[in-house]
PDB file of C-alpha atoms and ligand atoms in Angstrom:
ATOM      1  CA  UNK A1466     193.388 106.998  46.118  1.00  0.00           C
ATOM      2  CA  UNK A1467     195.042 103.902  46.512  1.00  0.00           C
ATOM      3  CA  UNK A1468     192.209 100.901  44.656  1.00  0.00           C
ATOM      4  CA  UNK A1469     192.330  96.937  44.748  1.00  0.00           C
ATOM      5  CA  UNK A1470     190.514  94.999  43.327  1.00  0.00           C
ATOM      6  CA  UNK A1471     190.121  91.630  44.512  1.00  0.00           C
ATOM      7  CA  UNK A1472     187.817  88.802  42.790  1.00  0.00           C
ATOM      8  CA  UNK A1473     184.965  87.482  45.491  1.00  0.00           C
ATOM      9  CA  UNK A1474     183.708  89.471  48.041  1.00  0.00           C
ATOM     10  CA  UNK A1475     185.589  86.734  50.606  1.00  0.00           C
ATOM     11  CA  UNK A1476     189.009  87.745  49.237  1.00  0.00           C
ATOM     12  CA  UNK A1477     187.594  91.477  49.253  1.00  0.00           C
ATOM     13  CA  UNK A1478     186.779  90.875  53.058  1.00  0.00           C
ATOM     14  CA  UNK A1479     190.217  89.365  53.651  1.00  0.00           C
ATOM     15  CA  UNK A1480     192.236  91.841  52.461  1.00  0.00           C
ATOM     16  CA  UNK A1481     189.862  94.797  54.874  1.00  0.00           C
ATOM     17  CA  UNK A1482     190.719  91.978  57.596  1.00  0.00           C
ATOM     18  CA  UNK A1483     194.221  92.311  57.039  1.00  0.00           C
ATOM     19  CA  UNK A1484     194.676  96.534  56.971  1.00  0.00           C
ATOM     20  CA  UNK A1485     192.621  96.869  60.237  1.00  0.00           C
ATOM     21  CA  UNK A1486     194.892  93.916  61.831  1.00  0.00           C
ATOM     22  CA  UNK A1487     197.972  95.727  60.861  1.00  0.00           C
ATOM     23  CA  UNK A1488     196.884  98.403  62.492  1.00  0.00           C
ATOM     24  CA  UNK A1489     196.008  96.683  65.672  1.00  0.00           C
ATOM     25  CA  UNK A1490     199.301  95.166  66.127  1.00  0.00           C
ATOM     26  CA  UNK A1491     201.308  98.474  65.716  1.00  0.00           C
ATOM     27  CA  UNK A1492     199.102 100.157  67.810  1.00  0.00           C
ATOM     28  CA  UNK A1493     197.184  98.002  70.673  1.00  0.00           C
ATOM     29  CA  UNK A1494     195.396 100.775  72.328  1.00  0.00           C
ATOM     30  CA  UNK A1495     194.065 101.571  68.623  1.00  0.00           C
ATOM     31  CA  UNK A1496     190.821 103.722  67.866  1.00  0.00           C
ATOM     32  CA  UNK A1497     188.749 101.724  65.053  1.00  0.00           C
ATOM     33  CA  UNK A1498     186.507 104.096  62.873  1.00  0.00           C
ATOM     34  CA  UNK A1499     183.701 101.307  62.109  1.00  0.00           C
ATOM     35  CA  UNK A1500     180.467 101.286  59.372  1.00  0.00           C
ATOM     36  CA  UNK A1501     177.561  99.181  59.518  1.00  0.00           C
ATOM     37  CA  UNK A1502     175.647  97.857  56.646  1.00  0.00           C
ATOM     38  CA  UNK A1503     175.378  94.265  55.089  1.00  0.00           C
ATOM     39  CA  UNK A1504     179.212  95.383  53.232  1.00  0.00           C
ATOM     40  CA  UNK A1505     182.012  95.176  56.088  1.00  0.00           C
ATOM     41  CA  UNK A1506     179.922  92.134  57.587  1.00  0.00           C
ATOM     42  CA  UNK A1507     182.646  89.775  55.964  1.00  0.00           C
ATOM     43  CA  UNK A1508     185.249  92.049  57.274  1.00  0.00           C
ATOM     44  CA  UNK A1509     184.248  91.658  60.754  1.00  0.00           C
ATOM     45  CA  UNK A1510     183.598  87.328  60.510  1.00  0.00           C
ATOM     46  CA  UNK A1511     187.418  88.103  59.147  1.00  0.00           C
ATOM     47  CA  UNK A1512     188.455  90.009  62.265  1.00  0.00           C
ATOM     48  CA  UNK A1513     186.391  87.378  64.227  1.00  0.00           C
ATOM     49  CA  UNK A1514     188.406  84.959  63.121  1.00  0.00           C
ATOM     50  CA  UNK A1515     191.760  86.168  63.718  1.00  0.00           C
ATOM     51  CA  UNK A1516     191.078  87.426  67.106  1.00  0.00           C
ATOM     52  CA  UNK A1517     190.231  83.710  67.889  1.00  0.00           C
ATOM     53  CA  UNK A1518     193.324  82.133  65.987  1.00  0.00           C
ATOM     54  CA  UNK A1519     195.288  84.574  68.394  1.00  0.00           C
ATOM     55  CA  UNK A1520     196.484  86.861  65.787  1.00  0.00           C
ATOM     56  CA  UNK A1521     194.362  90.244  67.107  1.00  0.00           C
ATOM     57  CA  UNK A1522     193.393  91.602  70.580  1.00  0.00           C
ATOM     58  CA  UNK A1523     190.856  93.879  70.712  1.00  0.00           C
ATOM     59  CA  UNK A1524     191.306  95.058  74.641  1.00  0.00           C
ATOM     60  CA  UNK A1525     192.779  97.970  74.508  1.00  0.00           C
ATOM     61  CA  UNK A1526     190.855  98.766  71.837  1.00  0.00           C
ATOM     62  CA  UNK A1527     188.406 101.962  71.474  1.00  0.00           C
ATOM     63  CA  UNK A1528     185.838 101.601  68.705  1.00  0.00           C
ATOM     64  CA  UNK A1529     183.903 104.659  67.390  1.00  0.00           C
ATOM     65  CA  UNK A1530     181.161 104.212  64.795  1.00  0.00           C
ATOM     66  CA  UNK A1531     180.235 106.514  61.580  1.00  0.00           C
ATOM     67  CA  UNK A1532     175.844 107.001  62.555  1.00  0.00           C
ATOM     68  CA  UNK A1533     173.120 105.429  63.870  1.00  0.00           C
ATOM     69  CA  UNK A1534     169.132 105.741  62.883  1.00  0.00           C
ATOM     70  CA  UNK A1535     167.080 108.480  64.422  1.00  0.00           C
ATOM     71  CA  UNK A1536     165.250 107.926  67.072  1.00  0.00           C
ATOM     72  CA  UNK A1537     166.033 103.999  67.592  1.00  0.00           C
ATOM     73  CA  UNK A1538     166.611 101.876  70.907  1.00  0.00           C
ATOM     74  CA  UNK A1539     170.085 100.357  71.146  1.00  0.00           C
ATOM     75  CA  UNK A1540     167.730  96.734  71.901  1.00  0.00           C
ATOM     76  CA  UNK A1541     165.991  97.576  68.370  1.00  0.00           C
ATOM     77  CA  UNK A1542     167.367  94.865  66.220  1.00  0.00           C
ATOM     78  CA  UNK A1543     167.945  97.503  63.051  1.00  0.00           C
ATOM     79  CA  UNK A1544     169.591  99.845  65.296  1.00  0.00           C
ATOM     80  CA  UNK A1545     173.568  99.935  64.491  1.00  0.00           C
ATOM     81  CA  UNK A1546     174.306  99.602  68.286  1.00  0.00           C
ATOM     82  CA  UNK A1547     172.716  96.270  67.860  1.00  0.00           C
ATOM     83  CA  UNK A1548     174.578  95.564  64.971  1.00  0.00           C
ATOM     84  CA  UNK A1549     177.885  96.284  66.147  1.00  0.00           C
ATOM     85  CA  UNK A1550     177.436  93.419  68.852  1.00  0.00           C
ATOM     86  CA  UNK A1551     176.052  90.859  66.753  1.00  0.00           C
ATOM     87  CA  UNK A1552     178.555  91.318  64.173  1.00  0.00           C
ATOM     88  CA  UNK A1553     181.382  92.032  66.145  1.00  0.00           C
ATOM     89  CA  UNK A1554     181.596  92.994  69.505  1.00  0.00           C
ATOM     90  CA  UNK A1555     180.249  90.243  71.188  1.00  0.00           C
ATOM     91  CA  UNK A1556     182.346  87.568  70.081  1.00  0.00           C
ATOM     92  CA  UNK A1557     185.873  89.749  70.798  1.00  0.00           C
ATOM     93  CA  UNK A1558     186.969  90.580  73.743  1.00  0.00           C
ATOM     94  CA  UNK A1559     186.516  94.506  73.367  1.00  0.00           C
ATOM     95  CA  UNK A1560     185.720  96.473  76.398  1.00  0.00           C
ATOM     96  CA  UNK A1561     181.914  97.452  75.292  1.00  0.00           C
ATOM     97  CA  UNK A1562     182.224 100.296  77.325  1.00  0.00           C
ATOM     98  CA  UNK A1563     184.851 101.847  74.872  1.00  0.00           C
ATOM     99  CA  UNK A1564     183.080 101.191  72.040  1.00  0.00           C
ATOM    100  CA  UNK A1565     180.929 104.364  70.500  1.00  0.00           C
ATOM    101  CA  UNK A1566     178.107 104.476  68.505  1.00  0.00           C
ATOM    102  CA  UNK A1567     175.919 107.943  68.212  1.00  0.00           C
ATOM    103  CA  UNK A1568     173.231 107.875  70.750  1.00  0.00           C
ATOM    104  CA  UNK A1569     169.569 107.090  68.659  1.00  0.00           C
ATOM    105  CA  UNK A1570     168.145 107.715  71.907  1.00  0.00           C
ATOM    106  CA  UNK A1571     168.866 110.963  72.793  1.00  0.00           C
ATOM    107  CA  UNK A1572     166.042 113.616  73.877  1.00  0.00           C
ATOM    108  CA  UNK A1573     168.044 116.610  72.217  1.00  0.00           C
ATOM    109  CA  UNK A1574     169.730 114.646  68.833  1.00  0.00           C
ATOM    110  CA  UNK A1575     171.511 118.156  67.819  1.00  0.00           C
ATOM    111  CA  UNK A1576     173.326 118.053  71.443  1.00  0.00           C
ATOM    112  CA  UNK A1577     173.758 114.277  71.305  1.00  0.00           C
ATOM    113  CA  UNK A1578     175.699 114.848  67.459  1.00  0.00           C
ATOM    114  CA  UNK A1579     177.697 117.941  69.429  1.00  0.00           C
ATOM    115  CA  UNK A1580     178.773 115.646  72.292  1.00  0.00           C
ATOM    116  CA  UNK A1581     179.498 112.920  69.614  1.00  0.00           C
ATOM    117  CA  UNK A1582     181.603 114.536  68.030  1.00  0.00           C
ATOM    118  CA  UNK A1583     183.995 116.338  70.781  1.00  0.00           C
ATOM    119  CA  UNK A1584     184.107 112.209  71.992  1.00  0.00           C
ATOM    120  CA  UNK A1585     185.489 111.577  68.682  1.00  0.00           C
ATOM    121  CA  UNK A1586     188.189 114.194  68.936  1.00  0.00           C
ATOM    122  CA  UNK A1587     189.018 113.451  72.683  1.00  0.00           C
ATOM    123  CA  UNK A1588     189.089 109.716  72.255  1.00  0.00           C
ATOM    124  CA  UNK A1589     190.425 109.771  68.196  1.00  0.00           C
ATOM    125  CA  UNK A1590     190.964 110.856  65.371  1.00  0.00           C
ATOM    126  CA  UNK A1591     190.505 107.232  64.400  1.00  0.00           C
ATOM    127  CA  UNK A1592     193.475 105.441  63.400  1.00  0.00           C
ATOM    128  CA  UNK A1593     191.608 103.633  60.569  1.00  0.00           C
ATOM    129  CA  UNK A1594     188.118 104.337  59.576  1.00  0.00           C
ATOM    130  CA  UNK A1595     186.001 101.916  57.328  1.00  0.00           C
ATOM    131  CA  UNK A1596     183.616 102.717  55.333  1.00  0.00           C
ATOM    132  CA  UNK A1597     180.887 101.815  52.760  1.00  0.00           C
ATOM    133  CA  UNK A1598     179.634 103.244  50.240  1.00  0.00           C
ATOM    134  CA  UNK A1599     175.635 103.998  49.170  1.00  0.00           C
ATOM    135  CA  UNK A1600     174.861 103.054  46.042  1.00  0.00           C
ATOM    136  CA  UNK A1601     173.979 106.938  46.238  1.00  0.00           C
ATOM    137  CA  UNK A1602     177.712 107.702  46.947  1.00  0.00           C
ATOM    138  CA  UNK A1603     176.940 108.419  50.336  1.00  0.00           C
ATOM    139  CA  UNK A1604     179.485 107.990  53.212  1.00  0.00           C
ATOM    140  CA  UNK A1605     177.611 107.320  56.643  1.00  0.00           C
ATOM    141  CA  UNK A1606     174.263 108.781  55.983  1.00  0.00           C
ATOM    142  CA  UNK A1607     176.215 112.146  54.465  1.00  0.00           C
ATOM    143  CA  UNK A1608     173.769 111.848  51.320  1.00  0.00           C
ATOM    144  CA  UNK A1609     174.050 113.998  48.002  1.00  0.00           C
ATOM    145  CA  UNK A1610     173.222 117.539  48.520  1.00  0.00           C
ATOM    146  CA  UNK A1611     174.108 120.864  47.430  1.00  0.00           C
ATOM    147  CA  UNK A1612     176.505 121.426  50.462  1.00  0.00           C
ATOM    148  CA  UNK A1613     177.465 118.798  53.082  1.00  0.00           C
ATOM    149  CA  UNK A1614     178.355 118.951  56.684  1.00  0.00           C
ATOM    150  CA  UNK A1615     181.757 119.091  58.279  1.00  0.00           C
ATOM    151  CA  UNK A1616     180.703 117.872  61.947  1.00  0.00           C
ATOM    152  CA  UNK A1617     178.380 114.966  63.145  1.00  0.00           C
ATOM    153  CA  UNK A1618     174.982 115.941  62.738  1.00  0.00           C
ATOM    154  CA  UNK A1619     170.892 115.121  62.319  1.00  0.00           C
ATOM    155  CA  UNK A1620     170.257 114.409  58.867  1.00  0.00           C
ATOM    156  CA  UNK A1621     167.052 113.327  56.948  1.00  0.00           C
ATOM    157  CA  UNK A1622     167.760 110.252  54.865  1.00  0.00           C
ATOM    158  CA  UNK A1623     167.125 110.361  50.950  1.00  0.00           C
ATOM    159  CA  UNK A1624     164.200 108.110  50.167  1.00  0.00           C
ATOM    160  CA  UNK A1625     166.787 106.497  48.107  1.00  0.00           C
ATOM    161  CA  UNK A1626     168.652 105.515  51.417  1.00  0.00           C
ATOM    162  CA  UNK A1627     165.411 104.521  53.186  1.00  0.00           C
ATOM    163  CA  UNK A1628     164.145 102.399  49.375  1.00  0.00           C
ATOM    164  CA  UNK A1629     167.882 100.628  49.751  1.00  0.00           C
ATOM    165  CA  UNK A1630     167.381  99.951  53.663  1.00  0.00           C
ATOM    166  CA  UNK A1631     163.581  98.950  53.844  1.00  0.00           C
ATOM    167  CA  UNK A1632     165.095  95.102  52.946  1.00  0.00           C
ATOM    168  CA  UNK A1633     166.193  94.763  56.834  1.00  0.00           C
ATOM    169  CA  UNK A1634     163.183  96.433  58.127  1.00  0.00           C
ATOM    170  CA  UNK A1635     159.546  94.823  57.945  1.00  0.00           C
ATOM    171  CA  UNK A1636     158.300  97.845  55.677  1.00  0.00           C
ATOM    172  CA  UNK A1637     159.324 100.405  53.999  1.00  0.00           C
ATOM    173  CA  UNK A1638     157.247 102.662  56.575  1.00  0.00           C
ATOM    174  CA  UNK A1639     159.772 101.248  59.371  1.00  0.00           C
ATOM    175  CA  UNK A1640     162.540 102.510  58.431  1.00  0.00           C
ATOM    176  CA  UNK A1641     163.130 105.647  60.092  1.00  0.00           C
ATOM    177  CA  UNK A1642     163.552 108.646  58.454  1.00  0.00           C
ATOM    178  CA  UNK A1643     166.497 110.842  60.111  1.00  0.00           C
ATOM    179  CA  UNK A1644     170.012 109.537  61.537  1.00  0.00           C
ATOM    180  CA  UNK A1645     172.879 110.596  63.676  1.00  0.00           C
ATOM    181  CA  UNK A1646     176.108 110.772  61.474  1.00  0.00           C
ATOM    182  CA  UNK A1647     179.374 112.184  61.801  1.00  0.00           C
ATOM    183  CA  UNK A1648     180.072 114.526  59.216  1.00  0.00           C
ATOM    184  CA  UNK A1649     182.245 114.949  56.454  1.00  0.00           C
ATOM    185  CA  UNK A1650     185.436 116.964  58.330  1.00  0.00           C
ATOM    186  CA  UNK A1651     185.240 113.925  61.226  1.00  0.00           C
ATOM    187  CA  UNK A1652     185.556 111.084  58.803  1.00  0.00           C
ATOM    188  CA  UNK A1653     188.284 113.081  57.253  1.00  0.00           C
ATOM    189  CA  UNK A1654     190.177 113.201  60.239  1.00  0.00           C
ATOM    190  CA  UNK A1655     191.189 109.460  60.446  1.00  0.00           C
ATOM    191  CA  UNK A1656     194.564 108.869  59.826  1.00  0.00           C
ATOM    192  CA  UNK A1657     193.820 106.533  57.311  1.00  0.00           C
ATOM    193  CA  UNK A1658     190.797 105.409  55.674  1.00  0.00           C
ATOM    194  CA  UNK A1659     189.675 102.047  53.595  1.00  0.00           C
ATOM    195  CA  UNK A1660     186.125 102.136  52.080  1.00  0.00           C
ATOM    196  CA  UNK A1661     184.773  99.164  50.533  1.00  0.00           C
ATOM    197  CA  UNK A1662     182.165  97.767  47.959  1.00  0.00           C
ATOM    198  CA  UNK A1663     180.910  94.906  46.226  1.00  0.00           C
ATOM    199  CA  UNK A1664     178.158  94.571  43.587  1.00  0.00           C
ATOM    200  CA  UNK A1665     177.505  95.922  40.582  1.00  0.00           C
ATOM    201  CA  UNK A1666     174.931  98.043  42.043  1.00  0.00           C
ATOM    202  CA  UNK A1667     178.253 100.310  43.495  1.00  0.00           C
ATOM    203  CA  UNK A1668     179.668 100.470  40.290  1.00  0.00           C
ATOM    204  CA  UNK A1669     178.189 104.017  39.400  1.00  0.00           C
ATOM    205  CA  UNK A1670     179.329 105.317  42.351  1.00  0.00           C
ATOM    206  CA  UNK A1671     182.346 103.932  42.888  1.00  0.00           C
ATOM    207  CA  UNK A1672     183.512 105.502  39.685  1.00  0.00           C
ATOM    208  CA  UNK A1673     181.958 109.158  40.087  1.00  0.00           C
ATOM    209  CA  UNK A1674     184.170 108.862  43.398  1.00  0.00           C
ATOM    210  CA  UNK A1675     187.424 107.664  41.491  1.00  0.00           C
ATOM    211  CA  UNK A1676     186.954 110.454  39.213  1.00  0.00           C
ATOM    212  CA  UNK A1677     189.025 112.907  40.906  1.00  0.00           C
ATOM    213  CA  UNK A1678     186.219 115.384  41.354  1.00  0.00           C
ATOM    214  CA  UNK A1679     184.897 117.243  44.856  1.00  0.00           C
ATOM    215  CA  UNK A1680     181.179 116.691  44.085  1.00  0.00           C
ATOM    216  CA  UNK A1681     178.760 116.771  47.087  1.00  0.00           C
ATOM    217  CA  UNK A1682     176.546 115.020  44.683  1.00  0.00           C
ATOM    218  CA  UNK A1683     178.587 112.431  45.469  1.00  0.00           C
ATOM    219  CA  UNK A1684     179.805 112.708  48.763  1.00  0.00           C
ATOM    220  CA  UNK A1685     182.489 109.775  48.857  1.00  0.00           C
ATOM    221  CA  UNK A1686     184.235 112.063  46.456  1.00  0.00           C
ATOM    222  CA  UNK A1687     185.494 114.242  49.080  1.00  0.00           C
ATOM    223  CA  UNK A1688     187.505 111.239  50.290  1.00  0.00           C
ATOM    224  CA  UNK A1689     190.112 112.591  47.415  1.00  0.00           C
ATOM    225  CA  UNK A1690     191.202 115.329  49.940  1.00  0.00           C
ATOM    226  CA  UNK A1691     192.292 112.358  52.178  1.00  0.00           C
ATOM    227  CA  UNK A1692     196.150 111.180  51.398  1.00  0.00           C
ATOM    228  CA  UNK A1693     195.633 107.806  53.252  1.00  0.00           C
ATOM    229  CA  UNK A1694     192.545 106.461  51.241  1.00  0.00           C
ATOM    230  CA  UNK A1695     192.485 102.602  49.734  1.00  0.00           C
ATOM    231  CA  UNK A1696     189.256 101.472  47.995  1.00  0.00           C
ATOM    232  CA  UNK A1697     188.988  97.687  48.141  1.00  0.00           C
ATOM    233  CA  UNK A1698     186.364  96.304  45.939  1.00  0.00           C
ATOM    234  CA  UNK A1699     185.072  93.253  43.573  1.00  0.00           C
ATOM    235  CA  UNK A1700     185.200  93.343  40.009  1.00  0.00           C
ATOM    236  CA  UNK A1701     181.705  94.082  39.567  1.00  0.00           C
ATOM    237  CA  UNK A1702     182.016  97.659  42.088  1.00  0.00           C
ATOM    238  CA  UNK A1703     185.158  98.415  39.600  1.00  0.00           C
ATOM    239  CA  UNK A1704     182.795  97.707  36.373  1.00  0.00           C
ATOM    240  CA  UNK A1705     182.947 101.429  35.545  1.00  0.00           C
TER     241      UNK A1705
HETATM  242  P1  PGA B2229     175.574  98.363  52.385  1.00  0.00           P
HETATM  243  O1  PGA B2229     175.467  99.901  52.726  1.00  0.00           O
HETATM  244  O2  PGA B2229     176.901  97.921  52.898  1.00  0.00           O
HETATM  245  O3  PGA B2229     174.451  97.708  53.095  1.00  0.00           O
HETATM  246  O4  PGA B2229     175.487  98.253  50.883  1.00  0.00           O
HETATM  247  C1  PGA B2229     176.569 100.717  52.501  1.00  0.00           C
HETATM  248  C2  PGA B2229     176.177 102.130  52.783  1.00  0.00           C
HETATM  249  O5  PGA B2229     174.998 102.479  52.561  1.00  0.00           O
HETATM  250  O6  PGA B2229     177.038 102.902  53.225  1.00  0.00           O
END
């Protein structure tokens, strides 16, 4: 894995900015992998930015997104659909209609994660994915566990997860308690992947990933069977 380390989390946004823009101008008709989360918000302003200095044009663009909370309305304002416009999609000029997130709605979630993930192969494989990291090592809402999935799938979240989101929800009890996420095997399939974190509170798992290791305890570890992988971080993530 390819690692920078850049000093404020502005620079650290920056830099994300740049990779994804590169990829846009080789490829217009690109297919953005894309994470929610209070870490790639930054990234986005970035991408905001440059789209309105003229330097990126998102309308050929088709956006697929890592998970999204189970069962949530897009018009919840925790729901990742929501976030996806606030942060980004409304202020580009991105055809909403090509832009994926898992459906939170879905009567049958186990046929809404197998029709997820045959859009991600007909559409993709995403030409870049980005990606957080949980302070839990988990990549989309693939938390620790003794084996993890390859496709997109339900999953319950760790009460760790739901303890580390409860700060955007009212209470703790709000939060839900399952997601939508695409697995393991369809992150792995972008071509290339950056995954990103700030705070000293990454810094544990940030290292158990750099380690080398295939540890589902740590799930961003698989990421080391990727050859196109570039952690971008601040100081404090790289602490370990
Ligand atoms: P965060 O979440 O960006 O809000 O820290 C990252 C993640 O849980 O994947």
């Amino acid at each position: 894995m390819k690692t920078i380390v850049c000093k404020t989390y502005e620079e650290m946004s920056a830099c994300a900015a740049d990779i994804i823009a590169d990829v846009m101008k080789k490829k217009p008709a690109c297919v953005l992998g894309l994470a929610t989360g209070s870490t790639p918000v930054g990234t986005y302003k970035e991408l905001i930015r440059k789209h309105r200095a003229g330097e990126i044009d998102f309308s050929a663009v088709t956006t697929v997104n890592l998970d999204e909370y189970y069962p949530i309305s897009p018009e919840n304002d925790q729901s990742y659909r929501y976030f996806m416009n606030v942060n980004l999609f409304d202020h580009v000029n991105v055809d909403k209609a090509k832009t994926y997130v898992p459906d939170g709605t879905a009567a049958d979630p186990d046929e809404a994660c197998a029709a997820y993930e045959a859009l991600v192969s007909k559409v993709g494989p995403a030409d870049i994915q980005v990606l957080g990291i949980g302070q839990n090592g988990h990549i989309g809402f693939n938390e620790p566990d003794s084996a993890l999935e390859v496709a997109t799938h339900v999953t319950g979240l760790t009460d760790s997860t739901i303890r580390a989101n409860a700060r955007f929800f009212a209470s703790v009890e709000d939060v839900p308690t399952k997601a939508l996420t695409m697995g393991i095997g369809t992150i792995l399939s972008a071509k290339k992947i950056i995954i990103l974190a700030n705070g000293a509170a990454k810094a544990a798992a940030v290292a158990k990933m750099l380690e080398g290791k295939l540890d589902t305890s740590c799930p961003a570890s698989m990421l080391n069977l990727h050859a196109d992988v570039t952690v971008i971080c601040d100081e404090a993530a790289m602490g370990q």
